[in-house]
Amino acid sequence: EAGVAQSPRYKIIEKRQSVAFWCNPISGHATLYWYQQILGQGPKLLIQFQNNGVVDDSQLPKDRFSAERLKGVDSTLKIQPAKLEDSAVYLCASSLGQDETQYFGPGTRLLVL
Amino acid sequence: GQSLEQPSEVTAVEGAIVQINCTYQTSGFYGLSWYQQHDGGAPTFLSYNGLDGLEETGRFSSFLSRSDSYGYLLLQELQMKDSASYFCAALLISSGSARQLTFGSGTQLTVLP
């Protein structure tokens, strides 16, 4: 069974630029999550989708971050414009349902200069 | 707010037993999960406690006491490959009825030869 795929794996941008991350969850997983993990901290949930609908985005900085889940499968997370403090690993995870085990992708390491 | 406390670092020798504690102050608590993350890698699921008591999976066991808002992960017969960060994560029910994970800051386990 293929795992959660993410791209790109690494991204370096300058502040005020925009960037987008892509996630392809495990086939059949209805729930998709985007997390931000700052060095030395645990993952912090940004947004949670159930199929193609948003379940929770209370911790998403909506003035600069946006996310969508296309047709209830792939998802993209965008930052526009980026700030220095956005430097982090962005992890995508998926699960069969909200109570089920979450499977994480390898993450995208973002460095904002 | 929601918070989970765990030690930042633990060191043990190969073959030993180590316990990583986690205390939590949360609302809408549903259960406690444990994830392992190697440097540069994705978090991977280890264990979940939805009920009080001990869950055993091979060399790893996890315990939960809801009355004490406390859990732990027990690693036996430590191996060098167990050197990693270990996160406790509370499965919470949000105000919108979404079930989601809130992670602790992680415990860096170093296994010495």
PDB file of N, CA and C in Angstrom, chain A residues 9 33 35 37 40-45 48 55-56 58-59 91 98-99 101-106 109, chain B residues 30 35 37 39-45 48 87 91 94 96-106:
ATOM      1  N   ARG A   9       9.967  18.154  -1.469  1.00  0.00           N
ATOM      2  CA  ARG A   9      10.520  17.756  -0.185  1.00  0.00           C
ATOM      3  C   ARG A   9      11.222  18.921   0.504  1.00  0.00           C
ATOM      4  N   TYR A  33      -5.137  15.873   6.876  1.00  0.00           N
ATOM      5  CA  TYR A  33      -4.680  16.887   7.814  1.00  0.00           C
ATOM      6  C   TYR A  33      -3.410  17.551   7.272  1.00  0.00           C
ATOM      7  N   TYR A  35      -0.255  19.716   8.996  1.00  0.00           N
ATOM      8  CA  TYR A  35       0.375  20.127  10.241  1.00  0.00           C
ATOM      9  C   TYR A  35       1.594  20.997   9.926  1.00  0.00           C
ATOM     10  N   GLN A  37       5.275  21.777  11.714  1.00  0.00           N
ATOM     11  CA  GLN A  37       6.173  21.356  12.781  1.00  0.00           C
ATOM     12  C   GLN A  37       7.408  22.240  12.770  1.00  0.00           C
ATOM     13  N   GLY A  40      12.065  21.288  16.976  1.00  0.00           N
ATOM     14  CA  GLY A  40      12.054  21.108  18.426  1.00  0.00           C
ATOM     15  C   GLY A  40      10.666  21.070  19.038  1.00  0.00           C
ATOM     16  N   GLN A  41       9.631  21.134  18.208  1.00  0.00           N
ATOM     17  CA  GLN A  41       8.261  21.112  18.711  1.00  0.00           C
ATOM     18  C   GLN A  41       7.478  19.960  18.084  1.00  0.00           C
ATOM     19  N   GLY A  42       6.315  19.689  18.647  1.00  0.00           N
ATOM     20  CA  GLY A  42       5.433  18.700  18.066  1.00  0.00           C
ATOM     21  C   GLY A  42       4.639  19.288  16.913  1.00  0.00           C
ATOM     22  N   PRO A  43       4.091  18.432  16.072  1.00  0.00           N
ATOM     23  CA  PRO A  43       3.254  18.923  14.970  1.00  0.00           C
ATOM     24  C   PRO A  43       2.049  19.694  15.498  1.00  0.00           C
ATOM     25  N   LYS A  44       1.712  20.782  14.810  1.00  0.00           N
ATOM     26  CA  LYS A  44       0.558  21.602  15.167  1.00  0.00           C
ATOM     27  C   LYS A  44      -0.427  21.561  14.011  1.00  0.00           C
ATOM     28  N   LEU A  45      -1.667  21.171  14.311  1.00  0.00           N
ATOM     29  CA  LEU A  45      -2.685  21.048  13.273  1.00  0.00           C
ATOM     30  C   LEU A  45      -3.049  22.411  12.703  1.00  0.00           C
ATOM     31  N   GLN A  48      -8.026  20.527   8.848  1.00  0.00           N
ATOM     32  CA  GLN A  48      -8.492  19.149   8.746  1.00  0.00           C
ATOM     33  C   GLN A  48      -9.653  19.084   7.769  1.00  0.00           C
ATOM     34  N   VAL A  55     -13.254  20.503   8.085  1.00  0.00           N
ATOM     35  CA  VAL A  55     -13.813  20.160   9.387  1.00  0.00           C
ATOM     36  C   VAL A  55     -13.370  21.172  10.436  1.00  0.00           C
ATOM     37  N   ASP A  56     -12.088  21.557  10.374  1.00  0.00           N
ATOM     38  CA  ASP A  56     -11.545  22.508  11.336  1.00  0.00           C
ATOM     39  C   ASP A  56     -10.390  23.257  10.711  1.00  0.00           C
ATOM     40  N   SER A  58      -9.365  26.252  12.551  1.00  0.00           N
ATOM     41  CA  SER A  58      -9.272  27.294  13.565  1.00  0.00           C
ATOM     42  C   SER A  58      -7.840  27.762  13.821  1.00  0.00           C
ATOM     43  N   GLN A  59      -6.832  26.943  13.513  1.00  0.00           N
ATOM     44  CA  GLN A  59      -5.451  27.328  13.750  1.00  0.00           C
ATOM     45  C   GLN A  59      -4.724  27.702  12.463  1.00  0.00           C
ATOM     46  N   LEU A  91       3.714  18.938   7.305  1.00  0.00           N
ATOM     47  CA  LEU A  91       3.379  17.523   7.249  1.00  0.00           C
ATOM     48  C   LEU A  91       1.929  17.351   6.824  1.00  0.00           C
ATOM     49  N   GLN A  98     -11.901   9.993  11.451  1.00  0.00           N
ATOM     50  CA  GLN A  98     -11.322  10.921  12.421  1.00  0.00           C
ATOM     51  C   GLN A  98     -10.794  10.218  13.663  1.00  0.00           C
ATOM     52  N   ASP A  99     -11.299   9.029  13.962  1.00  0.00           N
ATOM     53  CA  ASP A  99     -10.844   8.313  15.154  1.00  0.00           C
ATOM     54  C   ASP A  99      -9.721   7.335  14.828  1.00  0.00           C
ATOM     55  N   THR A 101      -6.070   5.768  13.067  1.00  0.00           N
ATOM     56  CA  THR A 101      -4.646   6.077  13.046  1.00  0.00           C
ATOM     57  C   THR A 101      -4.321   7.033  11.905  1.00  0.00           C
ATOM     58  N   GLN A 102      -3.506   8.037  12.191  1.00  0.00           N
ATOM     59  CA  GLN A 102      -3.067   8.973  11.169  1.00  0.00           C
ATOM     60  C   GLN A 102      -1.734   8.504  10.598  1.00  0.00           C
ATOM     61  N   TYR A 103      -1.633   8.551   9.269  1.00  0.00           N
ATOM     62  CA  TYR A 103      -0.413   8.184   8.565  1.00  0.00           C
ATOM     63  C   TYR A 103       0.169   9.462   7.961  1.00  0.00           C
ATOM     64  N   PHE A 104       1.434   9.706   8.288  1.00  0.00           N
ATOM     65  CA  PHE A 104       2.072  10.953   7.884  1.00  0.00           C
ATOM     66  C   PHE A 104       2.928  10.769   6.628  1.00  0.00           C
ATOM     67  N   GLY A 105       2.952  11.811   5.827  1.00  0.00           N
ATOM     68  CA  GLY A 105       3.878  11.875   4.712  1.00  0.00           C
ATOM     69  C   GLY A 105       5.251  12.328   5.180  1.00  0.00           C
ATOM     70  N   PRO A 106       6.250  12.361   4.266  1.00  0.00           N
ATOM     71  CA  PRO A 106       7.617  12.716   4.638  1.00  0.00           C
ATOM     72  C   PRO A 106       7.798  14.193   4.955  1.00  0.00           C
ATOM     73  N   ARG A 109      10.136  20.535   3.852  1.00  0.00           N
ATOM     74  CA  ARG A 109      10.934  21.452   4.692  1.00  0.00           C
ATOM     75  C   ARG A 109      11.004  22.796   4.009  1.00  0.00           C
TER      76      ARG A 109
ATOM     77  N   TYR B  30     -10.406  12.331  24.381  1.00  0.00           N
ATOM     78  CA  TYR B  30     -10.992  11.098  23.830  1.00  0.00           C
ATOM     79  C   TYR B  30     -10.055   9.921  24.039  1.00  0.00           C
ATOM     80  N   TYR B  35       3.498   8.604  19.070  1.00  0.00           N
ATOM     81  CA  TYR B  35       4.131   8.579  17.761  1.00  0.00           C
ATOM     82  C   TYR B  35       5.642   8.652  17.924  1.00  0.00           C
ATOM     83  N   GLN B  37       9.272   9.607  15.885  1.00  0.00           N
ATOM     84  CA  GLN B  37       9.783  10.353  14.745  1.00  0.00           C
ATOM     85  C   GLN B  37      11.305  10.354  14.775  1.00  0.00           C
ATOM     86  N   ASP B  39      14.963  11.554  13.188  1.00  0.00           N
ATOM     87  CA  ASP B  39      15.433  12.821  12.618  1.00  0.00           C
ATOM     88  C   ASP B  39      15.192  12.854  11.113  1.00  0.00           C
ATOM     89  N   GLY B  40      14.509  13.883  10.661  1.00  0.00           N
ATOM     90  CA  GLY B  40      14.258  14.046   9.242  1.00  0.00           C
ATOM     91  C   GLY B  40      13.150  13.163   8.696  1.00  0.00           C
ATOM     92  N   GLY B  41      12.524  12.387   9.573  1.00  0.00           N
ATOM     93  CA  GLY B  41      11.495  11.457   9.121  1.00  0.00           C
ATOM     94  C   GLY B  41      10.091  11.891   9.478  1.00  0.00           C
ATOM     95  N   ALA B  42       9.138  11.092   9.073  1.00  0.00           N
ATOM     96  CA  ALA B  42       7.737  11.355   9.372  1.00  0.00           C
ATOM     97  C   ALA B  42       7.350  10.716  10.700  1.00  0.00           C
ATOM     98  N   PRO B  43       6.438  11.322  11.443  1.00  0.00           N
ATOM     99  CA  PRO B  43       5.920  10.655  12.644  1.00  0.00           C
ATOM    100  C   PRO B  43       5.224   9.350  12.247  1.00  0.00           C
ATOM    101  N   THR B  44       5.474   8.293  13.021  1.00  0.00           N
ATOM    102  CA  THR B  44       4.810   7.021  12.774  1.00  0.00           C
ATOM    103  C   THR B  44       4.089   6.574  14.035  1.00  0.00           C
ATOM    104  N   PHE B  45       2.919   6.012  13.857  1.00  0.00           N
ATOM    105  CA  PHE B  45       2.049   5.623  14.962  1.00  0.00           C
ATOM    106  C   PHE B  45       2.652   4.439  15.721  1.00  0.00           C
ATOM    107  N   TYR B  48      -2.172   3.449  20.869  1.00  0.00           N
ATOM    108  CA  TYR B  48      -3.317   4.288  21.233  1.00  0.00           C
ATOM    109  C   TYR B  48      -4.023   3.689  22.431  1.00  0.00           C
ATOM    110  N   PHE B  87       6.412  11.362  20.742  1.00  0.00           N
ATOM    111  CA  PHE B  87       5.387  12.360  21.026  1.00  0.00           C
ATOM    112  C   PHE B  87       4.146  11.693  21.602  1.00  0.00           C
ATOM    113  N   LEU B  91      -6.101  12.743  21.565  1.00  0.00           N
ATOM    114  CA  LEU B  91      -7.204  12.815  20.610  1.00  0.00           C
ATOM    115  C   LEU B  91      -8.340  13.556  21.299  1.00  0.00           C
ATOM    116  N   SER B  94     -13.216  18.589  19.287  1.00  0.00           N
ATOM    117  CA  SER B  94     -13.245  20.052  19.256  1.00  0.00           C
ATOM    118  C   SER B  94     -14.675  20.550  19.437  1.00  0.00           C
ATOM    119  N   GLY B  96     -16.441  21.922  17.396  1.00  0.00           N
ATOM    120  CA  GLY B  96     -17.229  21.580  16.220  1.00  0.00           C
ATOM    121  C   GLY B  96     -17.421  20.092  16.026  1.00  0.00           C
ATOM    122  N   SER B  97     -17.125  19.314  17.060  1.00  0.00           N
ATOM    123  CA  SER B  97     -17.262  17.848  17.064  1.00  0.00           C
ATOM    124  C   SER B  97     -16.218  17.129  16.221  1.00  0.00           C
ATOM    125  N   ALA B  98     -15.241  17.859  15.718  1.00  0.00           N
ATOM    126  CA  ALA B  98     -14.155  17.193  14.997  1.00  0.00           C
ATOM    127  C   ALA B  98     -13.243  16.506  15.997  1.00  0.00           C
ATOM    128  N   ARG B  99     -12.739  15.325  15.643  1.00  0.00           N
ATOM    129  CA  ARG B  99     -11.747  14.658  16.470  1.00  0.00           C
ATOM    130  C   ARG B  99     -10.381  14.917  15.867  1.00  0.00           C
ATOM    131  N   GLN B 100      -9.471  15.418  16.691  1.00  0.00           N
ATOM    132  CA  GLN B 100      -8.169  15.802  16.183  1.00  0.00           C
ATOM    133  C   GLN B 100      -7.105  15.621  17.236  1.00  0.00           C
ATOM    134  N   LEU B 101      -5.858  15.468  16.764  1.00  0.00           N
ATOM    135  CA  LEU B 101      -4.724  15.253  17.651  1.00  0.00           C
ATOM    136  C   LEU B 101      -4.074  16.573  18.039  1.00  0.00           C
ATOM    137  N   THR B 102      -3.764  16.683  19.333  1.00  0.00           N
ATOM    138  CA  THR B 102      -2.905  17.756  19.829  1.00  0.00           C
ATOM    139  C   THR B 102      -1.657  17.107  20.393  1.00  0.00           C
ATOM    140  N   PHE B 103      -0.491  17.503  19.869  1.00  0.00           N
ATOM    141  CA  PHE B 103       0.769  16.858  20.209  1.00  0.00           C
ATOM    142  C   PHE B 103       1.490  17.572  21.346  1.00  0.00           C
ATOM    143  N   GLY B 104       2.223  16.775  22.141  1.00  0.00           N
ATOM    144  CA  GLY B 104       3.179  17.340  23.074  1.00  0.00           C
ATOM    145  C   GLY B 104       4.418  17.789  22.318  1.00  0.00           C
ATOM    146  N   SER B 105       5.396  18.333  23.051  1.00  0.00           N
ATOM    147  CA  SER B 105       6.609  18.861  22.425  1.00  0.00           C
ATOM    148  C   SER B 105       7.638  17.786  22.105  1.00  0.00           C
ATOM    149  N   GLY B 106       7.404  16.576  22.589  1.00  0.00           N
ATOM    150  CA  GLY B 106       8.289  15.490  22.230  1.00  0.00           C
ATOM    151  C   GLY B 106       9.388  15.222  23.239  1.00  0.00           C
TER     152      GLY B 106
END
